[in-house]
């Protein structure tokens, strides 16, 4: 399907690996020029080179913490009339809520609520004035279903969801949409838990870990960053202009609800 966004420009935050990279790749496949981001400049540079090579699009690399206002300014000035914004960031580490002090709570809220909101605030009026805008926020299935130890993540992302719910309706008539993608269990480094990125996982142990994680998923497998990215690219397409303010689980059926 032609997504109708060839030549558009996208900022994809936290996109050097995992779900962000999956979104960047699917947008690049649709012909979208990218601004990519991640803290590790070498990893970011490899990911950007891969997408340039595979899809022939322009890719600008902005290395740094997306929560840092200086990095945000660089992201925004790399794409002054940006058409598509994909908000993403690392999630907080798993921690018992009793261990969270004020600084940790504020950090979690800054990363997963304040940062995406600040970026949206910076781009939304320009999108509305130009009559096209697509904003996708990678949140989490934990907005719907609590996950032990990730309470801070759930709270910040649920806050973002509510924050944007009214804002999405306010810009719908300008062909600007805001939707949230809720990953369930996707096969990224995040699901490996804390590990040394330079040490490859033993294939047998990896297979067992993934089977364990997928046991309660109706699809009986973990999702891939590529299929997650394709859902994101569709939401950013011209075909999805009438779809806004929604929370879309990408979870192989893990979230159970008839509605
Ligand atoms: N995978 C899942 O099943 C799942 C489920 C629910 C929710 N989520 C959420 O989805 C988001 C993406 O997860 P993922 O699975 O794709 O994780 P991942 O594979 O670990 O990738 C995270 C990406 O974000 C970048 N990043 C992390 N912190 C950053 C920061 N402060 N500034 C800029 N870039 C940053 C990382 O690069 P650097 O480390 O080099 O910065 C990397 O490119 C996370 O918020 C996660 O909590 C994922």
PDB file of C-alpha atoms and ligand atoms in Angstrom:
ATOM      1  CA  UNK A   1       0.000   0.000   0.000  1.00  0.00           C
ATOM      2  CA  UNK A   2       1.290   3.483  -0.827  1.00  0.00           C
ATOM      3  CA  UNK A   3       1.114   5.334   2.486  1.00  0.00           C
ATOM      4  CA  UNK A   4       1.062   8.692   0.710  1.00  0.00           C
ATOM      5  CA  UNK A   5       3.794  10.227   2.876  1.00  0.00           C
ATOM      6  CA  UNK A   6       6.825  10.008   0.556  1.00  0.00           C
ATOM      7  CA  UNK A   7       8.955  13.138   1.016  1.00  0.00           C
ATOM      8  CA  UNK A   8       7.455  13.960   4.427  1.00  0.00           C
ATOM      9  CA  UNK A   9       9.781  14.594   7.399  1.00  0.00           C
ATOM     10  CA  UNK A  10       9.672  12.742  10.707  1.00  0.00           C
ATOM     11  CA  UNK A  11      11.375  13.080  14.062  1.00  0.00           C
ATOM     12  CA  UNK A  12      11.575   9.642  15.654  1.00  0.00           C
ATOM     13  CA  UNK A  13      12.820   9.881  19.245  1.00  0.00           C
ATOM     14  CA  UNK A  14      14.866   7.091  20.839  1.00  0.00           C
ATOM     15  CA  UNK A  15      15.138   5.294  17.514  1.00  0.00           C
ATOM     16  CA  UNK A  16      18.614   3.758  17.383  1.00  0.00           C
ATOM     17  CA  UNK A  17      17.260   0.361  18.482  1.00  0.00           C
ATOM     18  CA  UNK A  18      14.093  -1.515  19.309  1.00  0.00           C
ATOM     19  CA  UNK A  19      10.596  -0.168  18.711  1.00  0.00           C
ATOM     20  CA  UNK A  20      11.754   3.349  17.813  1.00  0.00           C
ATOM     21  CA  UNK A  21      14.032   1.918  15.146  1.00  0.00           C
ATOM     22  CA  UNK A  22      11.176  -0.273  13.890  1.00  0.00           C
ATOM     23  CA  UNK A  23       9.050   2.863  13.450  1.00  0.00           C
ATOM     24  CA  UNK A  24      11.906   4.745  11.769  1.00  0.00           C
ATOM     25  CA  UNK A  25      12.480   1.851   9.350  1.00  0.00           C
ATOM     26  CA  UNK A  26       8.814   1.563   8.370  1.00  0.00           C
ATOM     27  CA  UNK A  27       8.587   5.330   7.798  1.00  0.00           C
ATOM     28  CA  UNK A  28      11.795   5.245   5.735  1.00  0.00           C
ATOM     29  CA  UNK A  29      10.325   2.392   3.688  1.00  0.00           C
ATOM     30  CA  UNK A  30       7.377   4.720   2.949  1.00  0.00           C
ATOM     31  CA  UNK A  31       9.840   7.362   1.704  1.00  0.00           C
ATOM     32  CA  UNK A  32       9.911   9.611   4.773  1.00  0.00           C
ATOM     33  CA  UNK A  33      13.109  11.544   5.605  1.00  0.00           C
ATOM     34  CA  UNK A  34      14.132  11.067   9.202  1.00  0.00           C
ATOM     35  CA  UNK A  35      15.651  12.685  12.235  1.00  0.00           C
ATOM     36  CA  UNK A  36      16.819   9.797  14.422  1.00  0.00           C
ATOM     37  CA  UNK A  37      17.953   9.898  18.047  1.00  0.00           C
ATOM     38  CA  UNK A  38      19.583   7.847  20.795  1.00  0.00           C
ATOM     39  CA  UNK A  39      22.175   8.519  23.486  1.00  0.00           C
ATOM     40  CA  UNK A  40      24.902   6.224  22.152  1.00  0.00           C
ATOM     41  CA  UNK A  41      26.228   8.079  19.079  1.00  0.00           C
ATOM     42  CA  UNK A  42      27.946   5.004  17.601  1.00  0.00           C
ATOM     43  CA  UNK A  43      24.799   2.829  17.791  1.00  0.00           C
ATOM     44  CA  UNK A  44      22.738   5.695  16.370  1.00  0.00           C
ATOM     45  CA  UNK A  45      25.174   6.186  13.522  1.00  0.00           C
ATOM     46  CA  UNK A  46      24.985   2.480  12.566  1.00  0.00           C
ATOM     47  CA  UNK A  47      21.171   2.515  12.614  1.00  0.00           C
ATOM     48  CA  UNK A  48      21.020   5.706  10.532  1.00  0.00           C
ATOM     49  CA  UNK A  49      23.499   4.325   7.981  1.00  0.00           C
ATOM     50  CA  UNK A  50      21.451   1.131   7.687  1.00  0.00           C
ATOM     51  CA  UNK A  51      18.227   3.019   6.913  1.00  0.00           C
ATOM     52  CA  UNK A  52      19.918   5.386   4.438  1.00  0.00           C
ATOM     53  CA  UNK A  53      21.370   2.401   2.638  1.00  0.00           C
ATOM     54  CA  UNK A  54      18.167   0.326   2.625  1.00  0.00           C
ATOM     55  CA  UNK A  55      15.660   3.039   1.735  1.00  0.00           C
ATOM     56  CA  UNK A  56      17.605   5.940   0.187  1.00  0.00           C
ATOM     57  CA  UNK A  57      16.049   8.544   2.487  1.00  0.00           C
ATOM     58  CA  UNK A  58      17.808  11.447   4.236  1.00  0.00           C
ATOM     59  CA  UNK A  59      18.600  10.714   7.862  1.00  0.00           C
ATOM     60  CA  UNK A  60      19.886  13.309  10.326  1.00  0.00           C
ATOM     61  CA  UNK A  61      21.375  11.945  13.549  1.00  0.00           C
ATOM     62  CA  UNK A  62      20.880  13.803  16.836  1.00  0.00           C
ATOM     63  CA  UNK A  63      22.697  11.993  19.637  1.00  0.00           C
ATOM     64  CA  UNK A  64      21.704  12.680  23.244  1.00  0.00           C
ATOM     65  CA  UNK A  65      19.066  12.283  25.931  1.00  0.00           C
ATOM     66  CA  UNK A  66      15.690  13.232  24.462  1.00  0.00           C
ATOM     67  CA  UNK A  67      14.611  14.592  27.861  1.00  0.00           C
ATOM     68  CA  UNK A  68      17.410  17.183  27.703  1.00  0.00           C
ATOM     69  CA  UNK A  69      16.011  20.532  26.425  1.00  0.00           C
ATOM     70  CA  UNK A  70      19.198  21.161  24.415  1.00  0.00           C
ATOM     71  CA  UNK A  71      18.768  17.852  22.590  1.00  0.00           C
ATOM     72  CA  UNK A  72      15.090  18.637  22.004  1.00  0.00           C
ATOM     73  CA  UNK A  73      16.040  21.961  20.422  1.00  0.00           C
ATOM     74  CA  UNK A  74      18.493  20.168  18.135  1.00  0.00           C
ATOM     75  CA  UNK A  75      15.835  17.629  17.139  1.00  0.00           C
ATOM     76  CA  UNK A  76      13.366  20.378  16.327  1.00  0.00           C
ATOM     77  CA  UNK A  77      15.803  22.527  14.384  1.00  0.00           C
ATOM     78  CA  UNK A  78      16.874  19.504  12.330  1.00  0.00           C
ATOM     79  CA  UNK A  79      13.291  19.347  10.959  1.00  0.00           C
ATOM     80  CA  UNK A  80      11.792  22.843  11.188  1.00  0.00           C
ATOM     81  CA  UNK A  81       8.527  21.977   9.371  1.00  0.00           C
ATOM     82  CA  UNK A  82       8.194  18.470  10.676  1.00  0.00           C
ATOM     83  CA  UNK A  83       5.180  16.435   9.510  1.00  0.00           C
ATOM     84  CA  UNK A  84       5.455  13.398  11.780  1.00  0.00           C
ATOM     85  CA  UNK A  85       6.581  13.087  15.401  1.00  0.00           C
ATOM     86  CA  UNK A  86       7.079   9.694  17.025  1.00  0.00           C
ATOM     87  CA  UNK A  87       7.601  10.108  20.748  1.00  0.00           C
ATOM     88  CA  UNK A  88       9.619   7.382  22.426  1.00  0.00           C
ATOM     89  CA  UNK A  89      12.057   7.100  25.307  1.00  0.00           C
ATOM     90  CA  UNK A  90      13.561   4.430  27.508  1.00  0.00           C
ATOM     91  CA  UNK A  91      11.277   3.139  30.235  1.00  0.00           C
ATOM     92  CA  UNK A  92      12.267   3.336  33.912  1.00  0.00           C
ATOM     93  CA  UNK A  93      13.983   0.303  35.446  1.00  0.00           C
ATOM     94  CA  UNK A  94      11.757  -2.189  37.294  1.00  0.00           C
ATOM     95  CA  UNK A  95      11.613  -1.110  40.944  1.00  0.00           C
ATOM     96  CA  UNK A  96       9.388  -1.680  43.932  1.00  0.00           C
ATOM     97  CA  UNK A  97       7.425   1.544  44.409  1.00  0.00           C
ATOM     98  CA  UNK A  98       8.762   1.754  48.001  1.00  0.00           C
ATOM     99  CA  UNK A  99      12.231   2.387  46.595  1.00  0.00           C
ATOM    100  CA  UNK A 100      11.144   5.410  44.574  1.00  0.00           C
ATOM    101  CA  UNK A 101      12.131   8.722  46.102  1.00  0.00           C
ATOM    102  CA  UNK A 102      10.928  12.080  44.830  1.00  0.00           C
ATOM    103  CA  UNK A 103      13.855  12.488  42.423  1.00  0.00           C
ATOM    104  CA  UNK A 104      13.192   9.065  40.821  1.00  0.00           C
ATOM    105  CA  UNK A 105       9.486   9.815  40.447  1.00  0.00           C
ATOM    106  CA  UNK A 106      10.157  13.198  38.869  1.00  0.00           C
ATOM    107  CA  UNK A 107      12.695  11.604  36.518  1.00  0.00           C
ATOM    108  CA  UNK A 108      10.157   8.996  35.366  1.00  0.00           C
ATOM    109  CA  UNK A 109       7.484  11.638  34.847  1.00  0.00           C
ATOM    110  CA  UNK A 110       9.966  13.850  32.984  1.00  0.00           C
ATOM    111  CA  UNK A 111      11.004  11.040  30.642  1.00  0.00           C
ATOM    112  CA  UNK A 112       7.614   9.569  29.815  1.00  0.00           C
ATOM    113  CA  UNK A 113       5.206  12.503  30.161  1.00  0.00           C
ATOM    114  CA  UNK A 114       6.930  15.900  30.179  1.00  0.00           C
ATOM    115  CA  UNK A 115       9.341  15.140  27.310  1.00  0.00           C
ATOM    116  CA  UNK A 116       6.749  13.939  24.776  1.00  0.00           C
ATOM    117  CA  UNK A 117       4.444  16.764  25.817  1.00  0.00           C
ATOM    118  CA  UNK A 118       7.169  19.391  25.307  1.00  0.00           C
ATOM    119  CA  UNK A 119       7.918  18.083  21.818  1.00  0.00           C
ATOM    120  CA  UNK A 120       4.237  17.973  20.903  1.00  0.00           C
ATOM    121  CA  UNK A 121       3.765  21.533  22.122  1.00  0.00           C
ATOM    122  CA  UNK A 122       6.651  22.647  19.915  1.00  0.00           C
ATOM    123  CA  UNK A 123       5.335  21.063  16.696  1.00  0.00           C
ATOM    124  CA  UNK A 124       1.557  20.946  16.896  1.00  0.00           C
ATOM    125  CA  UNK A 125       0.648  24.495  15.847  1.00  0.00           C
ATOM    126  CA  UNK A 126       2.921  24.327  12.792  1.00  0.00           C
ATOM    127  CA  UNK A 127       1.352  21.024  11.780  1.00  0.00           C
ATOM    128  CA  UNK A 128      -2.124  22.497  12.182  1.00  0.00           C
ATOM    129  CA  UNK A 129      -1.197  25.597  10.130  1.00  0.00           C
ATOM    130  CA  UNK A 130       0.171  23.377   7.327  1.00  0.00           C
ATOM    131  CA  UNK A 131      -2.901  21.099   7.435  1.00  0.00           C
ATOM    132  CA  UNK A 132      -1.050  17.832   8.025  1.00  0.00           C
ATOM    133  CA  UNK A 133       0.432  16.252  11.139  1.00  0.00           C
ATOM    134  CA  UNK A 134       0.811  12.806  12.611  1.00  0.00           C
ATOM    135  CA  UNK A 135       1.888  12.297  16.217  1.00  0.00           C
ATOM    136  CA  UNK A 136       2.378   8.798  17.581  1.00  0.00           C
ATOM    137  CA  UNK A 137       3.409   8.159  21.169  1.00  0.00           C
ATOM    138  CA  UNK A 138       4.928   4.834  22.136  1.00  0.00           C
ATOM    139  CA  UNK A 139       3.471   4.213  25.584  1.00  0.00           C
ATOM    140  CA  UNK A 140       2.851   0.736  27.023  1.00  0.00           C
ATOM    141  CA  UNK A 141       0.185  -1.870  27.626  1.00  0.00           C
ATOM    142  CA  UNK A 142       0.833  -1.010  31.283  1.00  0.00           C
ATOM    143  CA  UNK A 143      -1.482   1.974  30.728  1.00  0.00           C
ATOM    144  CA  UNK A 144      -4.285  -0.631  30.728  1.00  0.00           C
ATOM    145  CA  UNK A 145      -2.824  -3.455  32.790  1.00  0.00           C
ATOM    146  CA  UNK A 146      -0.546  -2.871  35.793  1.00  0.00           C
ATOM    147  CA  UNK A 147       2.878  -4.510  35.620  1.00  0.00           C
ATOM    148  CA  UNK A 148       4.569  -5.095  38.963  1.00  0.00           C
ATOM    149  CA  UNK A 149       7.611  -2.867  39.405  1.00  0.00           C
ATOM    150  CA  UNK A 150       6.674  -0.617  36.477  1.00  0.00           C
ATOM    151  CA  UNK A 151       4.109   1.465  38.355  1.00  0.00           C
ATOM    152  CA  UNK A 152       5.980   4.704  37.669  1.00  0.00           C
ATOM    153  CA  UNK A 153       6.063   3.934  33.958  1.00  0.00           C
ATOM    154  CA  UNK A 154       2.315   3.196  33.972  1.00  0.00           C
ATOM    155  CA  UNK A 155       1.531   6.400  35.849  1.00  0.00           C
ATOM    156  CA  UNK A 156       3.582   8.685  33.615  1.00  0.00           C
ATOM    157  CA  UNK A 157       2.228   7.123  30.420  1.00  0.00           C
ATOM    158  CA  UNK A 158      -1.375   7.119  31.644  1.00  0.00           C
ATOM    159  CA  UNK A 159      -0.892  10.786  32.531  1.00  0.00           C
ATOM    160  CA  UNK A 160       0.359  11.492  29.009  1.00  0.00           C
ATOM    161  CA  UNK A 161      -2.609   9.595  27.563  1.00  0.00           C
ATOM    162  CA  UNK A 162      -5.124  11.712  29.486  1.00  0.00           C
ATOM    163  CA  UNK A 163      -3.207  14.903  28.825  1.00  0.00           C
ATOM    164  CA  UNK A 164      -3.385  14.333  25.066  1.00  0.00           C
ATOM    165  CA  UNK A 165      -6.917  13.031  24.879  1.00  0.00           C
ATOM    166  CA  UNK A 166      -8.519  16.471  24.720  1.00  0.00           C
ATOM    167  CA  UNK A 167      -5.631  17.986  22.767  1.00  0.00           C
ATOM    168  CA  UNK A 168      -6.144  15.364  20.013  1.00  0.00           C
ATOM    169  CA  UNK A 169      -9.754  16.482  19.572  1.00  0.00           C
ATOM    170  CA  UNK A 170      -8.659  20.129  19.434  1.00  0.00           C
ATOM    171  CA  UNK A 171      -6.522  19.643  16.302  1.00  0.00           C
ATOM    172  CA  UNK A 172      -8.506  16.924  14.465  1.00  0.00           C
ATOM    173  CA  UNK A 173     -10.131  19.389  12.064  1.00  0.00           C
ATOM    174  CA  UNK A 174      -6.655  20.503  10.944  1.00  0.00           C
ATOM    175  CA  UNK A 175      -5.748  16.972   9.808  1.00  0.00           C
ATOM    176  CA  UNK A 176      -3.431  16.531  12.792  1.00  0.00           C
ATOM    177  CA  UNK A 177      -3.834  13.225  14.601  1.00  0.00           C
ATOM    178  CA  UNK A 178      -2.461  12.048  17.941  1.00  0.00           C
ATOM    179  CA  UNK A 179      -2.512   8.341  18.770  1.00  0.00           C
ATOM    180  CA  UNK A 180      -0.767   6.085  21.242  1.00  0.00           C
ATOM    181  CA  UNK A 181       0.728   2.684  20.491  1.00  0.00           C
ATOM    182  CA  UNK A 182       0.756   0.321  23.460  1.00  0.00           C
ATOM    183  CA  UNK A 183       3.427  -2.371  23.114  1.00  0.00           C
ATOM    184  CA  UNK A 184       2.679  -5.628  24.921  1.00  0.00           C
ATOM    185  CA  UNK A 185       5.673  -7.952  24.598  1.00  0.00           C
ATOM    186  CA  UNK A 186       7.921  -7.094  21.676  1.00  0.00           C
ATOM    187  CA  UNK A 187      11.265  -8.741  21.048  1.00  0.00           C
ATOM    188  CA  UNK A 188      13.742  -5.964  21.896  1.00  0.00           C
ATOM    189  CA  UNK A 189      16.679  -5.520  24.247  1.00  0.00           C
ATOM    190  CA  UNK A 190      14.246  -4.098  26.804  1.00  0.00           C
ATOM    191  CA  UNK A 191      12.735  -7.546  27.357  1.00  0.00           C
ATOM    192  CA  UNK A 192      16.181  -9.057  27.999  1.00  0.00           C
ATOM    193  CA  UNK A 193      16.333  -7.042  31.199  1.00  0.00           C
ATOM    194  CA  UNK A 194      19.652  -5.633  32.451  1.00  0.00           C
ATOM    195  CA  UNK A 195      22.520  -7.099  30.385  1.00  0.00           C
ATOM    196  CA  UNK A 196      25.867  -6.241  28.840  1.00  0.00           C
ATOM    197  CA  UNK A 197      25.032  -5.231  25.228  1.00  0.00           C
ATOM    198  CA  UNK A 198      28.425  -6.540  24.085  1.00  0.00           C
ATOM    199  CA  UNK A 199      27.689 -10.069  25.285  1.00  0.00           C
ATOM    200  CA  UNK A 200      25.422 -11.938  22.855  1.00  0.00           C
ATOM    201  CA  UNK A 201      22.696 -14.007  24.483  1.00  0.00           C
ATOM    202  CA  UNK A 202      23.093 -17.767  24.298  1.00  0.00           C
ATOM    203  CA  UNK A 203      20.604 -18.826  21.559  1.00  0.00           C
ATOM    204  CA  UNK A 204      19.118 -21.674  23.612  1.00  0.00           C
ATOM    205  CA  UNK A 205      18.671 -19.469  26.691  1.00  0.00           C
ATOM    206  CA  UNK A 206      17.175 -16.748  24.462  1.00  0.00           C
ATOM    207  CA  UNK A 207      14.680 -19.220  23.000  1.00  0.00           C
ATOM    208  CA  UNK A 208      13.620 -20.352  26.469  1.00  0.00           C
ATOM    209  CA  UNK A 209      13.327 -16.784  27.745  1.00  0.00           C
ATOM    210  CA  UNK A 210      11.148 -15.770  24.798  1.00  0.00           C
ATOM    211  CA  UNK A 211       8.946 -18.860  25.105  1.00  0.00           C
ATOM    212  CA  UNK A 212       8.446 -18.094  28.817  1.00  0.00           C
ATOM    213  CA  UNK A 213       7.535 -14.491  28.062  1.00  0.00           C
ATOM    214  CA  UNK A 214       5.192 -15.471  25.223  1.00  0.00           C
ATOM    215  CA  UNK A 215       3.345 -18.171  27.178  1.00  0.00           C
ATOM    216  CA  UNK A 216       0.428 -15.900  28.129  1.00  0.00           C
ATOM    217  CA  UNK A 217       0.262 -14.097  24.758  1.00  0.00           C
ATOM    218  CA  UNK A 218      -2.567 -15.460  22.568  1.00  0.00           C
ATOM    219  CA  UNK A 219      -0.290 -15.185  19.503  1.00  0.00           C
ATOM    220  CA  UNK A 220       2.207 -17.446  21.387  1.00  0.00           C
ATOM    221  CA  UNK A 221       5.171 -15.391  20.298  1.00  0.00           C
ATOM    222  CA  UNK A 222       6.792 -12.053  20.949  1.00  0.00           C
ATOM    223  CA  UNK A 223       6.056  -9.294  18.456  1.00  0.00           C
ATOM    224  CA  UNK A 224       8.790  -7.837  16.278  1.00  0.00           C
ATOM    225  CA  UNK A 225       9.928  -4.211  16.102  1.00  0.00           C
ATOM    226  CA  UNK A 226       9.290  -4.418  12.332  1.00  0.00           C
ATOM    227  CA  UNK A 227       5.578  -5.252  12.672  1.00  0.00           C
ATOM    228  CA  UNK A 228       5.231  -2.628  15.413  1.00  0.00           C
ATOM    229  CA  UNK A 229       6.827  -0.095  13.059  1.00  0.00           C
ATOM    230  CA  UNK A 230       4.393  -0.924  10.264  1.00  0.00           C
ATOM    231  CA  UNK A 231       1.433  -0.111  12.538  1.00  0.00           C
ATOM    232  CA  UNK A 232       3.104   3.194  13.383  1.00  0.00           C
ATOM    233  CA  UNK A 233       3.708   4.000   9.702  1.00  0.00           C
ATOM    234  CA  UNK A 234       0.050   3.303   8.896  1.00  0.00           C
ATOM    235  CA  UNK A 235      -1.033   5.702  11.666  1.00  0.00           C
ATOM    236  CA  UNK A 236       1.249   8.297  10.055  1.00  0.00           C
ATOM    237  CA  UNK A 237      -0.162   7.690   6.583  1.00  0.00           C
ATOM    238  CA  UNK A 238      -2.696   9.739   4.635  1.00  0.00           C
ATOM    239  CA  UNK A 239      -5.136   6.843   5.112  1.00  0.00           C
ATOM    240  CA  UNK A 240      -5.332   7.296   8.887  1.00  0.00           C
ATOM    241  CA  UNK A 241      -6.479  10.918   8.972  1.00  0.00           C
ATOM    242  CA  UNK A 242      -9.818   9.964  10.545  1.00  0.00           C
ATOM    243  CA  UNK A 243      -8.238   7.950  13.351  1.00  0.00           C
ATOM    244  CA  UNK A 244      -7.259  10.060  16.348  1.00  0.00           C
ATOM    245  CA  UNK A 245      -7.139  10.064  20.135  1.00  0.00           C
ATOM    246  CA  UNK A 246      -6.868   6.271  20.256  1.00  0.00           C
ATOM    247  CA  UNK A 247      -4.854   3.786  22.283  1.00  0.00           C
ATOM    248  CA  UNK A 248      -3.857   0.860  20.124  1.00  0.00           C
ATOM    249  CA  UNK A 249      -2.387  -2.212  21.798  1.00  0.00           C
ATOM    250  CA  UNK A 250       0.202  -4.031  19.659  1.00  0.00           C
ATOM    251  CA  UNK A 251       0.289  -7.115  21.803  1.00  0.00           C
ATOM    252  CA  UNK A 252      -0.717 -10.321  19.986  1.00  0.00           C
ATOM    253  CA  UNK A 253      -4.072 -10.261  21.811  1.00  0.00           C
ATOM    254  CA  UNK A 254      -2.595 -10.029  25.321  1.00  0.00           C
ATOM    255  CA  UNK A 255      -4.980  -7.290  26.432  1.00  0.00           C
ATOM    256  CA  UNK A 256      -8.328  -8.989  26.884  1.00  0.00           C
ATOM    257  CA  UNK A 257     -11.409  -6.888  26.393  1.00  0.00           C
ATOM    258  CA  UNK A 258     -14.410  -7.294  24.133  1.00  0.00           C
ATOM    259  CA  UNK A 259     -14.382  -3.539  23.440  1.00  0.00           C
TER     260      UNK A 259
HETATM  261  N1  LIG B   1       9.592  -4.010  24.147  1.00  0.00           N
HETATM  262  C1  LIG B   1       8.452  -4.132  24.759  1.00  0.00           C
HETATM  263  O1  LIG B   1       7.828  -5.203  24.753  1.00  0.00           O
HETATM  264  C2  LIG B   1       7.839  -2.965  25.499  1.00  0.00           C
HETATM  265  C3  LIG B   1       6.653  -3.176  26.231  1.00  0.00           C
HETATM  266  C4  LIG B   1       6.066  -2.107  26.880  1.00  0.00           C
HETATM  267  C5  LIG B   1       6.632  -0.845  26.802  1.00  0.00           C
HETATM  268  N2  LIG B   1       7.786  -0.673  26.088  1.00  0.00           N
HETATM  269  C6  LIG B   1       8.333   0.685  26.052  1.00  0.00           C
HETATM  270  O2  LIG B   1       8.623   1.068  24.723  1.00  0.00           O
HETATM  271  C7  LIG B   1       9.747   1.951  24.729  1.00  0.00           C
HETATM  272  C8  LIG B   1      10.803   1.416  23.751  1.00  0.00           C
HETATM  273  O3  LIG B   1      11.243   0.167  24.247  1.00  0.00           O
HETATM  274  P1  LIG B   1      12.185  -0.827  23.417  1.00  0.00           P
HETATM  275  O4  LIG B   1      11.691  -2.178  23.763  1.00  0.00           O
HETATM  276  O5  LIG B   1      12.282  -0.405  22.028  1.00  0.00           O
HETATM  277  O6  LIG B   1      13.575  -0.579  24.171  1.00  0.00           O
HETATM  278  P2  LIG B   1      15.072  -0.803  23.631  1.00  0.00           P
HETATM  279  O7  LIG B   1      15.129  -1.927  22.653  1.00  0.00           O
HETATM  280  O8  LIG B   1      15.889  -0.866  24.871  1.00  0.00           O
HETATM  281  O9  LIG B   1      15.413   0.542  22.818  1.00  0.00           O
HETATM  282  C9  LIG B   1      15.379   1.768  23.458  1.00  0.00           C
HETATM  283  C10 LIG B   1      15.868   2.826  22.484  1.00  0.00           C
HETATM  284  O10 LIG B   1      15.689   4.094  23.100  1.00  0.00           O
HETATM  285  C11 LIG B   1      16.941   4.775  23.177  1.00  0.00           C
HETATM  286  N3  LIG B   1      16.916   5.559  24.403  1.00  0.00           N
HETATM  287  C12 LIG B   1      16.736   5.115  25.666  1.00  0.00           C
HETATM  288  N4  LIG B   1      16.743   6.133  26.529  1.00  0.00           N
HETATM  289  C13 LIG B   1      16.901   7.266  25.780  1.00  0.00           C
HETATM  290  C14 LIG B   1      16.981   8.640  26.089  1.00  0.00           C
HETATM  291  N5  LIG B   1      16.880   9.078  27.352  1.00  0.00           N
HETATM  292  N6  LIG B   1      17.145   9.529  25.076  1.00  0.00           N
HETATM  293  C15 LIG B   1      17.249   9.112  23.804  1.00  0.00           C
HETATM  294  N7  LIG B   1      17.178   7.810  23.452  1.00  0.00           N
HETATM  295  C16 LIG B   1      17.009   6.903  24.433  1.00  0.00           C
HETATM  296  C17 LIG B   1      17.974   3.654  23.170  1.00  0.00           C
HETATM  297  O11 LIG B   1      19.253   4.103  22.744  1.00  0.00           O
HETATM  298  P3  LIG B   1      20.360   4.577  23.822  1.00  0.00           P
HETATM  299  O12 LIG B   1      20.338   3.586  24.946  1.00  0.00           O
HETATM  300  O13 LIG B   1      21.650   4.603  23.047  1.00  0.00           O
HETATM  301  O14 LIG B   1      19.927   5.936  24.255  1.00  0.00           O
HETATM  302  C18 LIG B   1      17.344   2.719  22.144  1.00  0.00           C
HETATM  303  O15 LIG B   1      17.546   3.191  20.840  1.00  0.00           O
HETATM  304  C19 LIG B   1      10.234   2.035  26.162  1.00  0.00           C
HETATM  305  O16 LIG B   1       9.702   3.170  26.772  1.00  0.00           O
HETATM  306  C20 LIG B   1       9.658   0.787  26.800  1.00  0.00           C
HETATM  307  O17 LIG B   1       9.462   0.923  28.185  1.00  0.00           O
HETATM  308  C21 LIG B   1       8.401  -1.685  25.433  1.00  0.00           C
END
